[in-house]
Structures are given as structure tokens and as C-alpha cells.
Amino acid sequence: MPEGWRFIAQRALDETILDWDVPFALSSNPKRDLSGPGSMSGTIEPEYARMIGPDGAPLLQEWGTKLYAEVDGHIRWGGIVTKTNYDEAKYTIACEGFSCYPQGIPYESYLISGKLITPKDPAAGKDKNHDGWVDGRKGKQKVPKPPKPYGGPRVDVYDAFRNVWNHVQSRPLGNIGLKIDSHDLGEKLGAADGTDPWELAWWNNPDCGQTLDSLARDQPFDWIETHAWVDSTSNQIEHRIRLGKPRLGRKRSDLRFADGENVTAIAKPEGLGDEYANEVIVLGKGEGQKMKRAQVTDLDRRRGRLRRVATVVDKTLSSASALRTRGTRELAGRSQALQIPAVQIRNHPNAPFGSWSLGDDILVQVHVPWVGDVAIWHRIISDELSPDDFCILTLKRSDQFVY
């Protein structure tokens, strides 16, 4: 590996450092994802006797080893070994970020937000002849109307997100060591009047990973997984999920990404083709005529183009706001023009490596054949740092994001 790069192996549960310099050859560069775990894979060959840990277990053990990519003293990527293969003297290792761990783990508790509460009726059973008057009273006393149902306590979206993570990490052998940001999003789950509670119940066998994904998608909000040394003299690594409010990143007018300067290659620019739509219909919970439905359109986006409709079916959605949010996001992603899916950049004063964050908006200035010179704002949704001082940024148009 180039000078300044090394791979560090650590036991998953007790975080004992097993090897400070694993002889790991990358087959896919360390990739960080916005609101996702990211990935890294590589090989080890020929056979190394040191690939057995001091505890007698394989050094790189599926779901038993954490592996980090350190560059110039900074941890640029961290994850769990999730799959290994042996092909004679070649040892292949696949890793995913810590946040892959909840996928497939069942939620075994109960959480409800905005429960419909029906107070006890003090007059129940006191009008057995159904004449509208309280039985057995001297004089006439009308039976009072029963108290109206109301919505119970509601949970902030980020509290629900933390609840699921706490549930995963509180189980035996489940503490992966991730800390979750403590602030609130400011949005509550479920309807305030109790007509549409949000519920997470063990008897429905919910998947913790899928629940976390749906929370981030439907609200929506950003999160990112980070790893860093606790301090310059410590062997301890802090793992954290950073939560946006609701988004992460910022508009980076201080950085420059331009053809012939630091942009060395661009992925094939693309239009939307059959994916184009200027109207979205979202179908949610329920059946038949009782099915929840929302229709989102923007006449400004239709001008000069025929009507094209995309239909989204998501049976987890029931509130009008959740349906409309989903539709608005889908519309934003289907109605724009040219997009640059990815660029390769080199380490350059325009944008030194480490100067941007996932979620940042950057102005991509490139030449596109048949179109000409373009300058389009994109968000960074993933980055892949390579040992040869290049980095691939995966992008989406900034106007595709609605919060």
C-alpha cells in the first residue's frame, strides 16, 4: 500500500486490536454512503500465518472482526467483515459499514406514537332502557355524551430511530459500539388526534434495519456513519451516527470541481428517458376505495412536455403528509434534466481530500459532448477514496432533494 495507508483489525465485541497493518489489497475502494453503510472489499495472498488471531480465531472473521482503513493517521472508513471466501492461496474479504448490522434483526419490543385513547365513559350502563335518561335518579338527568377519543403521547422521529438502535445494541452480543446523536428532528410520528398512530410491534415481526431505512426515507432526513480516534494518544475508536436536522452537508461555494483542473473523468451524463414523470400518484395503506392516496404535480415542470405519470405503492404510508412527502420526493427525482452520476477527482487545492462532507452541494463544471459546457449543482451521496490519490464522488442533482 502507498505510504500513509494501513488497515487495522479489531475484535467486534471487546474491540481488542488484533493487527495494526493487515496485508489487505483493495479490490473495491473504501466507500462511504449518505444514509447508508458503505462498503469495502479486498484480498490477501499468498497465505499469511498471522491471519489467525491471538485468541485462536480467524483474524478476519465474519461478523466477528471490525476493519478500518486509516489514511495519514485519520480513519477514513470503518466496517464489519461480513463475508469471506477462500480460493486456494487467495483470501477474499467483503466488509460493510457498521450500520448494516440491524438488517435482519427483529424488533422484539413495542413502541407506539399517537395512540388513539378512548376515555372511560362514566355514564356507561346507566341507561339500560335506552330512553336517554340516567336510570334510578330522582327527577330527570340526561345521559351525558361519552368523552371524545384523543391522541396519546407522540414520539419524535429521532427518538424512534434511537429506540430501534438501542434495542439492537441492548441484546446479548449485539453492542456494536455505535453512539447516536442526541438531538431531536422536531417532527412527531403518528397523527396528533390519534386517527393514525405509528406502531412498531413485535408480533408484526418488524425488521430493525428496514424500520430505520423507512424512517429516513419517509420523513425524510439524512444520517452518516463516522469513525475517529478518541484522541491522538489513544487506541480507542469512537463510532457515531450523525443525524441531520433534517439534512447533512451545506452548499460549498468555497470548493471548485472543474474539468481540466481537479476533475479527471466523468461518468456518462444521463437524462431520464422512461423514468421521466411530471406527476406522481402515491398509493398507501388500505384496500379498495378506502386506500390512502395522494397526487402530486407541478405545472411549471410540465410546460412544453406531455403529461407523464409515475405510480408509487407503499403500504407503510397512511397519513396525508407522509404520502405527499413521498410523492414530492419522487417527483423531484423524475422531473429534472441532465445529471452527472459521478466524477473522478484528484487531490488538488481546489478541493483537498477531506475538505468535503457527504451531503454537501457542489457545483460540477464539466464539458458534455452534444451539450457543451455545463455547471450543475449536485449533492455528494457517496465517496470512494483510492490509494493512488484519486477519489470517485457519486452525485445526484441538488434539486432532486426535498426536505
mmCIF file of C-alpha atoms in Angstrom:
data_model
loop_
_atom_site.group_PDB
_atom_site.id
_atom_site.type_symbol
_atom_site.label_atom_id
_atom_site.label_comp_id
_atom_site.label_asym_id
_atom_site.label_seq_id
_atom_site.Cartn_x
_atom_site.Cartn_y
_atom_site.Cartn_z
ATOM 1 C CA MET A 1 0.000 0.000 0.000
ATOM 2 C CA PRO A 2 1.128 3.605 -0.523
ATOM 3 C CA GLU A 3 2.776 5.345 2.366
ATOM 4 C CA GLY A 4 0.212 6.657 4.853
ATOM 5 C CA TRP A 5 -2.342 3.866 4.257
ATOM 6 C CA ARG A 6 -2.931 0.907 6.570
ATOM 7 C CA PHE A 7 -5.730 -1.457 7.538
ATOM 8 C CA ILE A 8 -6.433 -2.146 11.223
ATOM 9 C CA ALA A 9 -8.288 -5.235 12.500
ATOM 10 C CA GLN A 10 -10.208 -5.278 15.762
ATOM 11 C CA ARG A 11 -12.441 -7.816 17.524
ATOM 12 C CA ALA A 12 -16.080 -6.838 17.037
ATOM 13 C CA LEU A 13 -17.279 -7.045 20.639
ATOM 14 C CA ASP A 14 -14.412 -6.210 23.002
ATOM 15 C CA GLU A 15 -12.599 -4.040 20.397
ATOM 16 C CA THR A 16 -9.191 -5.588 21.073
ATOM 17 C CA ILE A 17 -6.757 -4.518 18.363
ATOM 18 C CA LEU A 18 -5.658 -7.703 16.559
ATOM 19 C CA ASP A 19 -3.401 -6.336 13.818
ATOM 20 C CA TRP A 20 -2.163 -2.798 13.122
ATOM 21 C CA ASP A 21 -1.249 -3.452 9.492
ATOM 22 C CA VAL A 22 -3.316 -6.181 7.814
ATOM 23 C CA PRO A 23 -1.795 -7.161 4.408
ATOM 24 C CA PHE A 24 -5.024 -6.211 2.631
ATOM 25 C CA ALA A 25 -5.113 -5.476 -1.118
ATOM 26 C CA LEU A 26 -8.162 -3.478 -2.159
ATOM 27 C CA SER A 27 -10.466 -4.842 -4.848
ATOM 28 C CA SER A 28 -13.029 -2.093 -4.235
ATOM 29 C CA ASN A 29 -12.083 1.177 -2.582
ATOM 30 C CA PRO A 30 -13.484 2.231 0.809
ATOM 31 C CA LYS A 31 -16.899 3.712 0.006
ATOM 32 C CA ARG A 32 -18.912 5.933 2.342
ATOM 33 C CA ASP A 33 -22.629 6.425 1.700
ATOM 34 C CA LEU A 34 -25.032 9.147 2.763
ATOM 35 C CA SER A 35 -27.736 7.417 4.856
ATOM 36 C CA GLY A 36 -26.173 4.037 4.185
ATOM 37 C CA PRO A 37 -23.434 1.717 5.474
ATOM 38 C CA GLY A 38 -20.929 1.864 2.611
ATOM 39 C CA SER A 39 -18.613 -0.999 1.719
ATOM 40 C CA MET A 40 -15.047 -2.168 1.101
ATOM 41 C CA SER A 41 -13.585 -5.419 -0.234
ATOM 42 C CA GLY A 42 -10.173 -6.852 -0.843
ATOM 43 C CA THR A 43 -7.921 -9.877 -0.955
ATOM 44 C CA ILE A 44 -4.991 -11.327 0.934
ATOM 45 C CA GLU A 45 -2.439 -13.534 -0.815
ATOM 46 C CA PRO A 46 -0.326 -15.532 -0.508
ATOM 47 C CA GLU A 47 -1.220 -17.334 2.713
ATOM 48 C CA TYR A 48 -0.132 -15.499 5.873
ATOM 49 C CA ALA A 49 0.278 -17.431 9.140
ATOM 50 C CA ARG A 50 -0.584 -14.248 11.052
ATOM 51 C CA MET A 51 -4.182 -14.375 9.789
ATOM 52 C CA ILE A 52 -5.045 -16.311 12.959
ATOM 53 C CA GLY A 53 -5.706 -14.008 15.905
ATOM 54 C CA PRO A 54 -4.082 -14.334 19.339
ATOM 55 C CA ASP A 55 -7.333 -15.899 20.603
ATOM 56 C CA GLY A 56 -7.049 -18.718 18.051
ATOM 57 C CA ALA A 57 -9.974 -17.445 15.935
ATOM 58 C CA PRO A 58 -9.542 -16.245 12.337
ATOM 59 C CA LEU A 59 -8.190 -12.703 12.299
ATOM 60 C CA LEU A 60 -10.839 -11.639 9.768
ATOM 61 C CA GLN A 61 -13.941 -13.442 10.992
ATOM 62 C CA GLU A 62 -17.413 -12.942 9.520
ATOM 63 C CA TRP A 63 -19.433 -10.788 11.967
ATOM 64 C CA GLY A 64 -16.544 -11.060 14.412
ATOM 65 C CA THR A 65 -13.986 -8.522 13.130
ATOM 66 C CA LYS A 66 -14.079 -4.773 12.598
ATOM 67 C CA LEU A 67 -11.756 -3.492 9.863
ATOM 68 C CA TYR A 68 -10.643 0.113 9.356
ATOM 69 C CA ALA A 69 -8.903 1.993 6.556
ATOM 70 C CA GLU A 70 -6.554 4.589 8.045
ATOM 71 C CA VAL A 71 -5.032 7.244 5.774
ATOM 72 C CA ASP A 72 -2.319 9.567 7.090
ATOM 73 C CA GLY A 73 -3.404 8.936 10.674
ATOM 74 C CA HIS A 74 -7.137 9.530 10.051
ATOM 75 C CA ILE A 75 -9.702 6.736 9.907
ATOM 76 C CA ARG A 76 -11.416 7.209 6.553
ATOM 77 C CA TRP A 77 -13.616 4.113 6.713
ATOM 78 C CA GLY A 78 -14.791 1.537 9.260
ATOM 79 C CA GLY A 79 -16.883 -1.581 8.956
ATOM 80 C CA ILE A 80 -17.532 -5.214 9.771
ATOM 81 C CA VAL A 81 -16.219 -8.236 7.924
ATOM 82 C CA THR A 82 -19.435 -9.780 6.574
ATOM 83 C CA LYS A 83 -18.252 -12.394 4.057
ATOM 84 C CA THR A 84 -15.039 -14.343 3.381
ATOM 85 C CA ASN A 85 -14.052 -16.774 0.643
ATOM 86 C CA TYR A 86 -11.029 -18.994 0.101
ATOM 87 C CA ASP A 87 -9.713 -19.820 -3.366
ATOM 88 C CA GLU A 88 -6.510 -21.811 -2.847
ATOM 89 C CA ALA A 89 -3.951 -19.237 -1.665
ATOM 90 C CA LYS A 90 -6.294 -16.273 -2.282
ATOM 91 C CA TYR A 91 -8.404 -14.998 0.622
ATOM 92 C CA THR A 92 -11.300 -12.680 -0.342
ATOM 93 C CA ILE A 93 -12.926 -10.393 2.230
ATOM 94 C CA ALA A 94 -16.093 -8.267 1.937
ATOM 95 C CA CYS A 95 -16.922 -5.592 4.513
ATOM 96 C CA GLU A 96 -19.897 -3.324 5.152
ATOM 97 C CA GLY A 97 -20.276 -0.316 7.424
ATOM 98 C CA PHE A 98 -21.470 -0.796 10.998
ATOM 99 C CA SER A 99 -24.947 0.421 10.038
ATOM 100 C CA CYS A 100 -25.572 -2.760 8.029
ATOM 101 C CA TYR A 101 -25.846 -4.654 11.314
ATOM 102 C CA PRO A 102 -29.573 -4.056 12.123
ATOM 103 C CA GLN A 103 -30.647 -5.566 8.784
ATOM 104 C CA GLY A 104 -32.320 -8.902 9.519
ATOM 105 C CA ILE A 105 -32.520 -8.291 13.290
ATOM 106 C CA PRO A 106 -36.153 -8.497 14.552
ATOM 107 C CA TYR A 107 -37.630 -5.803 16.762
ATOM 108 C CA GLU A 108 -38.781 -7.662 19.889
ATOM 109 C CA SER A 109 -40.411 -4.854 21.869
ATOM 110 C CA TYR A 110 -43.299 -2.427 21.460
ATOM 111 C CA LEU A 111 -43.384 1.274 20.595
ATOM 112 C CA ILE A 112 -46.392 3.392 19.652
ATOM 113 C CA SER A 113 -46.687 7.097 18.862
ATOM 114 C CA GLY A 114 -50.025 8.921 18.750
ATOM 115 C CA LYS A 115 -52.101 6.049 20.152
ATOM 116 C CA LEU A 116 -55.868 6.567 19.969
ATOM 117 C CA ILE A 117 -57.035 6.860 23.589
ATOM 118 C CA THR A 118 -60.724 6.400 24.361
ATOM 119 C CA PRO A 119 -61.500 7.610 27.919
ATOM 120 C CA LYS A 120 -63.787 5.539 30.126
ATOM 121 C CA ASP A 121 -67.418 6.627 29.850
ATOM 122 C CA PRO A 122 -68.670 7.323 33.440
ATOM 123 C CA ALA A 123 -72.289 7.013 32.258
ATOM 124 C CA ALA A 124 -71.843 3.621 30.583
ATOM 125 C CA GLY A 125 -74.556 1.162 31.641
ATOM 126 C CA LYS A 126 -76.682 3.780 33.396
ATOM 127 C CA ASP A 127 -79.375 3.922 30.723
ATOM 128 C CA LYS A 128 -80.450 0.318 30.367
ATOM 129 C CA ASN A 129 -83.833 1.168 28.879
ATOM 130 C CA HIS A 130 -82.190 3.473 26.320
ATOM 131 C CA ASP A 131 -84.535 6.358 26.899
ATOM 132 C CA GLY A 132 -81.752 8.945 27.095
ATOM 133 C CA TRP A 133 -82.140 9.492 30.869
ATOM 134 C CA VAL A 134 -79.995 8.190 33.731
ATOM 135 C CA ASP A 135 -81.741 5.257 35.427
ATOM 136 C CA GLY A 136 -82.848 5.456 39.084
ATOM 137 C CA ARG A 137 -82.362 9.180 39.619
ATOM 138 C CA LYS A 138 -84.898 11.413 41.270
ATOM 139 C CA GLY A 139 -86.001 13.802 38.666
ATOM 140 C CA LYS A 140 -84.717 13.648 35.150
ATOM 141 C CA GLN A 141 -80.999 13.684 34.262
ATOM 142 C CA LYS A 142 -79.949 13.287 30.668
ATOM 143 C CA VAL A 143 -77.209 10.776 29.910
ATOM 144 C CA PRO A 144 -74.106 12.875 29.050
ATOM 145 C CA LYS A 145 -72.306 12.342 25.764
ATOM 146 C CA PRO A 146 -69.337 9.982 26.044
ATOM 147 C CA PRO A 147 -65.925 11.681 26.194
ATOM 148 C CA LYS A 148 -64.214 12.099 22.854
ATOM 149 C CA PRO A 149 -61.183 9.942 21.968
ATOM 150 C CA TYR A 150 -57.878 11.783 21.685
ATOM 151 C CA GLY A 151 -54.300 11.157 20.632
ATOM 152 C CA GLY A 152 -51.780 9.885 23.159
ATOM 153 C CA PRO A 153 -48.107 10.863 23.551
ATOM 154 C CA ARG A 154 -46.187 11.174 20.301
ATOM 155 C CA VAL A 155 -42.559 10.239 19.696
ATOM 156 C CA ASP A 156 -40.045 12.398 17.824
ATOM 157 C CA VAL A 157 -38.713 10.712 14.680
ATOM 158 C CA TYR A 158 -35.147 10.710 16.025
ATOM 159 C CA ASP A 159 -36.280 9.230 19.345
ATOM 160 C CA ALA A 160 -37.825 6.347 17.379
ATOM 161 C CA PHE A 161 -34.583 5.985 15.369
ATOM 162 C CA ARG A 162 -32.565 5.856 18.602
ATOM 163 C CA ASN A 163 -35.062 3.457 20.180
ATOM 164 C CA VAL A 164 -34.504 0.919 17.388
ATOM 165 C CA TRP A 165 -30.707 1.264 17.599
ATOM 166 C CA ASN A 166 -30.804 0.960 21.401
ATOM 167 C CA HIS A 167 -32.946 -2.159 21.055
ATOM 168 C CA VAL A 168 -30.438 -3.734 18.649
ATOM 169 C CA GLN A 169 -27.412 -2.903 20.802
ATOM 170 C CA SER A 170 -29.022 -3.883 24.130
ATOM 171 C CA ARG A 171 -29.394 -7.522 23.097
ATOM 172 C CA PRO A 172 -26.734 -10.063 24.188
ATOM 173 C CA LEU A 173 -23.750 -9.960 21.778
ATOM 174 C CA GLY A 174 -25.405 -7.025 19.982
ATOM 175 C CA ASN A 175 -23.458 -3.984 21.196
ATOM 176 C CA ILE A 176 -21.584 -2.781 18.152
ATOM 177 C CA GLY A 177 -20.456 0.382 19.959
ATOM 178 C CA LEU A 178 -22.336 2.981 17.905
ATOM 179 C CA LYS A 179 -23.388 6.233 19.554
ATOM 180 C CA ILE A 180 -26.374 8.063 18.062
ATOM 181 C CA ASP A 181 -26.697 11.874 18.063
ATOM 182 C CA SER A 182 -28.992 13.043 20.863
ATOM 183 C CA HIS A 183 -30.907 15.964 19.282
ATOM 184 C CA ASP A 184 -34.497 15.753 18.005
ATOM 185 C CA LEU A 185 -35.737 16.231 14.458
ATOM 186 C CA GLY A 186 -38.761 18.235 15.590
ATOM 187 C CA GLU A 187 -41.231 16.002 13.724
ATOM 188 C CA LYS A 188 -43.558 13.617 15.585
ATOM 189 C CA LEU A 189 -44.727 10.233 14.380
ATOM 190 C CA GLY A 190 -48.455 9.499 14.123
ATOM 191 C CA ALA A 191 -51.397 11.881 13.891
ATOM 192 C CA ALA A 192 -51.974 14.321 16.753
ATOM 193 C CA ASP A 193 -55.648 13.329 17.080
ATOM 194 C CA GLY A 194 -54.907 9.604 17.330
ATOM 195 C CA THR A 195 -56.507 8.742 13.981
ATOM 196 C CA ASP A 196 -53.275 7.359 12.505
ATOM 197 C CA PRO A 197 -50.885 6.013 15.165
ATOM 198 C CA TRP A 198 -47.337 4.901 14.267
ATOM 199 C CA GLU A 199 -46.701 1.476 15.743
ATOM 200 C CA LEU A 200 -43.749 -0.880 15.984
ATOM 201 C CA ALA A 201 -44.929 -4.177 17.479
ATOM 202 C CA TRP A 202 -43.000 -7.392 17.945
ATOM 203 C CA TRP A 203 -45.973 -9.516 16.832
ATOM 204 C CA ASN A 204 -45.721 -7.981 13.355
ATOM 205 C CA ASN A 205 -42.088 -9.209 13.174
ATOM 206 C CA PRO A 206 -40.629 -5.843 12.032
ATOM 207 C CA ASP A 207 -37.055 -5.810 10.752
ATOM 208 C CA CYS A 208 -34.913 -3.252 12.610
ATOM 209 C CA GLY A 209 -32.836 -2.348 9.553
ATOM 210 C CA GLN A 210 -35.871 -1.877 7.327
ATOM 211 C CA THR A 211 -37.547 0.237 10.016
ATOM 212 C CA LEU A 212 -34.524 2.560 10.215
ATOM 213 C CA ASP A 213 -34.465 2.853 6.406
ATOM 214 C CA SER A 214 -38.174 3.650 6.199
ATOM 215 C CA LEU A 215 -37.926 6.317 8.907
ATOM 216 C CA ALA A 216 -35.141 8.106 6.997
ATOM 217 C CA ARG A 217 -36.962 7.744 3.675
ATOM 218 C CA ASP A 218 -40.476 8.739 4.690
ATOM 219 C CA GLN A 219 -39.813 11.726 6.964
ATOM 220 C CA PRO A 220 -37.175 12.426 5.329
ATOM 221 C CA PHE A 221 -33.741 13.065 6.929
ATOM 222 C CA ASP A 222 -30.024 12.331 6.468
ATOM 223 C CA TRP A 223 -27.616 10.340 8.599
ATOM 224 C CA ILE A 224 -23.986 9.351 8.253
ATOM 225 C CA GLU A 225 -21.736 6.830 9.971
ATOM 226 C CA THR A 226 -18.357 8.135 11.223
ATOM 227 C CA HIS A 227 -15.284 6.625 12.913
ATOM 228 C CA ALA A 228 -12.421 8.512 14.542
ATOM 229 C CA TRP A 229 -9.650 8.074 17.091
ATOM 230 C CA VAL A 230 -10.804 9.288 20.520
ATOM 231 C CA ASP A 231 -7.554 11.280 20.813
ATOM 232 C CA SER A 232 -4.045 11.309 19.354
ATOM 233 C CA THR A 233 -2.589 9.054 22.048
ATOM 234 C CA SER A 234 -5.450 6.557 22.439
ATOM 235 C CA ASN A 235 -6.021 3.183 20.815
ATOM 236 C CA GLN A 236 -9.773 3.706 21.191
ATOM 237 C CA ILE A 237 -12.001 4.432 18.218
ATOM 238 C CA GLU A 238 -15.318 6.288 18.540
ATOM 239 C CA HIS A 239 -18.195 5.174 16.312
ATOM 240 C CA ARG A 240 -21.093 7.540 15.730
ATOM 241 C CA ILE A 241 -24.258 8.036 13.708
ATOM 242 C CA ARG A 242 -24.614 11.728 12.904
ATOM 243 C CA LEU A 243 -28.199 12.863 12.333
ATOM 244 C CA GLY A 244 -29.153 15.778 10.089
ATOM 245 C CA LYS A 245 -31.738 18.378 11.030
ATOM 246 C CA PRO A 246 -33.129 17.254 8.666
ATOM 247 C CA ARG A 247 -30.251 17.195 6.163
ATOM 248 C CA LEU A 248 -26.477 16.997 6.413
ATOM 249 C CA GLY A 249 -23.977 18.968 4.360
ATOM 250 C CA ARG A 250 -24.025 22.511 3.023
ATOM 251 C CA LYS A 251 -23.571 24.470 -0.187
ATOM 252 C CA ARG A 252 -19.833 24.550 -0.886
ATOM 253 C CA SER A 253 -19.040 27.716 -2.804
ATOM 254 C CA ASP A 254 -15.529 27.506 -1.314
ATOM 255 C CA LEU A 255 -14.666 24.343 -3.290
ATOM 256 C CA ARG A 256 -14.196 24.007 -7.041
ATOM 257 C CA PHE A 257 -14.793 20.906 -9.190
ATOM 258 C CA ALA A 258 -13.892 21.633 -12.804
ATOM 259 C CA ASP A 259 -12.786 19.836 -15.965
ATOM 260 C CA GLY A 260 -9.069 20.137 -16.660
ATOM 261 C CA GLU A 261 -8.329 21.145 -13.076
ATOM 262 C CA ASN A 262 -9.249 18.520 -10.480
ATOM 263 C CA VAL A 263 -11.985 16.604 -12.358
ATOM 264 C CA THR A 264 -10.187 13.874 -14.317
ATOM 265 C CA ALA A 265 -13.172 11.830 -15.559
ATOM 266 C CA ILE A 266 -16.958 11.935 -15.513
ATOM 267 C CA ALA A 267 -19.472 9.117 -15.682
ATOM 268 C CA LYS A 268 -21.673 9.161 -18.752
ATOM 269 C CA PRO A 269 -24.171 12.024 -18.284
ATOM 270 C CA GLU A 270 -27.737 10.829 -18.468
ATOM 271 C CA GLY A 271 -31.268 12.045 -18.990
ATOM 272 C CA LEU A 272 -34.300 10.326 -17.500
ATOM 273 C CA GLY A 273 -35.918 8.661 -20.534
ATOM 274 C CA ASP A 274 -38.714 6.326 -19.434
ATOM 275 C CA GLU A 275 -38.105 7.384 -15.826
ATOM 276 C CA TYR A 276 -39.265 10.934 -16.559
ATOM 277 C CA ALA A 277 -42.543 11.976 -14.893
ATOM 278 C CA ASN A 278 -44.184 15.298 -14.107
ATOM 279 C CA GLU A 279 -46.930 13.817 -11.960
ATOM 280 C CA VAL A 280 -46.813 11.200 -9.200
ATOM 281 C CA ILE A 281 -49.613 9.174 -7.627
ATOM 282 C CA VAL A 282 -48.851 7.541 -4.270
ATOM 283 C CA LEU A 283 -50.992 4.640 -3.055
ATOM 284 C CA GLY A 284 -50.691 3.797 0.630
ATOM 285 C CA LYS A 285 -52.361 1.742 3.343
ATOM 286 C CA GLY A 286 -55.826 0.240 2.850
ATOM 287 C CA GLU A 287 -57.724 -1.624 0.151
ATOM 288 C CA GLY A 288 -60.261 -0.683 -2.496
ATOM 289 C CA GLN A 289 -61.923 2.699 -2.158
ATOM 290 C CA LYS A 290 -60.517 3.073 1.370
ATOM 291 C CA MET A 291 -56.926 3.015 0.126
ATOM 292 C CA LYS A 292 -54.922 6.113 1.114
ATOM 293 C CA ARG A 293 -53.967 8.161 -1.949
ATOM 294 C CA ALA A 294 -52.056 11.326 -2.838
ATOM 295 C CA GLN A 295 -51.459 13.021 -6.182
ATOM 296 C CA VAL A 296 -48.548 15.407 -6.618
ATOM 297 C CA THR A 297 -47.919 17.545 -9.696
ATOM 298 C CA ASP A 298 -46.152 20.753 -10.623
ATOM 299 C CA LEU A 299 -47.474 22.594 -13.653
ATOM 300 C CA ASP A 300 -44.198 24.525 -14.006
ATOM 301 C CA ARG A 301 -42.431 21.228 -14.628
ATOM 302 C CA ARG A 302 -44.978 20.235 -17.277
ATOM 303 C CA ARG A 303 -44.517 23.192 -19.591
ATOM 304 C CA GLY A 304 -43.510 22.067 -23.046
ATOM 305 C CA ARG A 305 -43.798 18.369 -22.189
ATOM 306 C CA LEU A 306 -46.567 15.798 -22.301
ATOM 307 C CA ARG A 307 -48.075 14.576 -19.081
ATOM 308 C CA ARG A 308 -46.173 11.555 -17.709
ATOM 309 C CA VAL A 309 -47.364 9.824 -14.530
ATOM 310 C CA ALA A 310 -45.435 7.600 -12.122
ATOM 311 C CA THR A 311 -47.289 5.478 -9.564
ATOM 312 C CA VAL A 312 -45.723 4.541 -6.238
ATOM 313 C CA VAL A 313 -47.225 1.861 -3.978
ATOM 314 C CA ASP A 314 -46.108 1.873 -0.338
ATOM 315 C CA LYS A 315 -48.409 0.123 2.132
ATOM 316 C CA THR A 316 -46.494 1.537 5.114
ATOM 317 C CA LEU A 317 -47.841 5.049 4.414
ATOM 318 C CA SER A 318 -51.176 6.245 5.744
ATOM 319 C CA SER A 319 -51.055 9.909 6.751
ATOM 320 C CA ALA A 320 -51.654 12.594 4.146
ATOM 321 C CA SER A 321 -48.353 14.318 4.961
ATOM 322 C CA ALA A 322 -46.316 11.092 4.593
ATOM 323 C CA LEU A 323 -47.995 10.286 1.267
ATOM 324 C CA ARG A 324 -47.393 13.789 -0.056
ATOM 325 C CA THR A 325 -43.765 13.836 1.133
ATOM 326 C CA ARG A 326 -43.105 10.573 -0.677
ATOM 327 C CA GLY A 327 -44.769 11.901 -3.818
ATOM 328 C CA THR A 328 -42.862 15.182 -3.733
ATOM 329 C CA ARG A 329 -39.523 13.385 -3.417
ATOM 330 C CA GLU A 330 -40.409 11.006 -6.246
ATOM 331 C CA LEU A 331 -41.450 13.925 -8.467
ATOM 332 C CA ALA A 332 -38.215 15.821 -7.781
ATOM 333 C CA GLY A 333 -36.190 12.781 -8.810
ATOM 334 C CA ARG A 334 -38.134 12.217 -12.035
ATOM 335 C CA SER A 335 -38.630 15.685 -13.488
ATOM 336 C CA GLN A 336 -35.161 17.176 -13.883
ATOM 337 C CA ALA A 337 -32.888 17.233 -16.906
ATOM 338 C CA LEU A 338 -29.199 16.363 -17.258
ATOM 339 C CA GLN A 339 -27.432 14.678 -14.355
ATOM 340 C CA ILE A 340 -23.763 13.790 -13.826
ATOM 341 C CA PRO A 341 -23.886 10.427 -11.967
ATOM 342 C CA ALA A 342 -20.251 10.523 -10.794
ATOM 343 C CA VAL A 343 -16.920 12.281 -11.219
ATOM 344 C CA GLN A 344 -13.365 11.197 -10.561
ATOM 345 C CA ILE A 345 -11.199 13.863 -8.962
ATOM 346 C CA ARG A 346 -7.583 14.090 -7.920
ATOM 347 C CA ASN A 347 -6.209 15.548 -4.717
ATOM 348 C CA HIS A 348 -5.938 19.241 -5.583
ATOM 349 C CA PRO A 349 -6.005 22.643 -3.846
ATOM 350 C CA ASN A 350 -9.434 23.243 -5.442
ATOM 351 C CA ALA A 351 -10.892 20.587 -3.113
ATOM 352 C CA PRO A 352 -8.299 18.781 -0.971
ATOM 353 C CA PHE A 353 -9.273 15.307 0.166
ATOM 354 C CA GLY A 354 -11.156 15.537 3.448
ATOM 355 C CA SER A 355 -12.431 19.072 2.717
ATOM 356 C CA TRP A 356 -15.970 17.979 1.783
ATOM 357 C CA SER A 357 -18.619 16.031 3.684
ATOM 358 C CA LEU A 358 -21.245 13.609 2.482
ATOM 359 C CA GLY A 359 -24.393 15.587 1.765
ATOM 360 C CA ASP A 360 -22.537 18.719 0.593
ATOM 361 C CA ASP A 361 -23.782 20.517 -2.530
ATOM 362 C CA ILE A 362 -21.018 21.151 -5.072
ATOM 363 C CA LEU A 363 -21.036 22.941 -8.428
ATOM 364 C CA VAL A 364 -19.833 20.470 -11.087
ATOM 365 C CA GLN A 365 -18.342 22.321 -14.071
ATOM 366 C CA VAL A 366 -17.655 19.943 -16.964
ATOM 367 C CA HIS A 367 -17.883 19.655 -20.742
ATOM 368 C CA VAL A 368 -20.576 17.268 -22.009
ATOM 369 C CA PRO A 369 -20.464 16.177 -25.680
ATOM 370 C CA TRP A 370 -23.555 17.309 -27.665
ATOM 371 C CA VAL A 371 -24.498 19.640 -24.810
ATOM 372 C CA GLY A 372 -21.431 21.813 -24.214
ATOM 373 C CA ASP A 373 -20.081 23.308 -21.005
ATOM 374 C CA VAL A 374 -22.425 22.832 -18.071
ATOM 375 C CA ALA A 375 -22.382 23.890 -14.425
ATOM 376 C CA ILE A 376 -24.898 21.979 -12.294
ATOM 377 C CA TRP A 377 -25.250 21.775 -8.527
ATOM 378 C CA HIS A 378 -25.079 18.191 -7.265
ATOM 379 C CA ARG A 379 -25.086 16.589 -3.813
ATOM 380 C CA ILE A 380 -22.348 14.180 -2.802
ATOM 381 C CA ILE A 381 -24.105 10.938 -1.832
ATOM 382 C CA SER A 382 -21.008 8.711 -1.635
ATOM 383 C CA ASP A 383 -17.239 8.890 -1.974
ATOM 384 C CA GLU A 384 -14.591 6.269 -2.748
ATOM 385 C CA LEU A 385 -11.019 7.139 -1.860
ATOM 386 C CA SER A 386 -8.293 5.194 -3.678
ATOM 387 C CA PRO A 387 -4.649 4.745 -2.644
ATOM 388 C CA ASP A 388 -3.402 6.381 -5.880
ATOM 389 C CA ASP A 389 -4.675 9.808 -4.722
ATOM 390 C CA PHE A 390 -7.900 9.770 -6.708
ATOM 391 C CA CYS A 391 -11.474 9.798 -5.423
ATOM 392 C CA ILE A 392 -14.810 8.985 -7.060
ATOM 393 C CA LEU A 393 -17.749 11.108 -5.958
ATOM 394 C CA THR A 394 -21.225 9.701 -6.632
ATOM 395 C CA LEU A 395 -23.688 12.525 -7.215
ATOM 396 C CA LYS A 396 -27.348 13.438 -7.514
ATOM 397 C CA ARG A 397 -28.757 16.746 -8.654
ATOM 398 C CA SER A 398 -29.352 19.008 -5.670
ATOM 399 C CA ASP A 399 -32.871 19.850 -6.852
ATOM 400 C CA GLN A 400 -33.866 16.183 -6.511
ATOM 401 C CA PHE A 401 -33.856 16.521 -2.727
ATOM 402 C CA VAL A 402 -36.920 17.804 -0.872
ATOM 403 C CA TYR A 403 -36.927 18.189 2.934
#
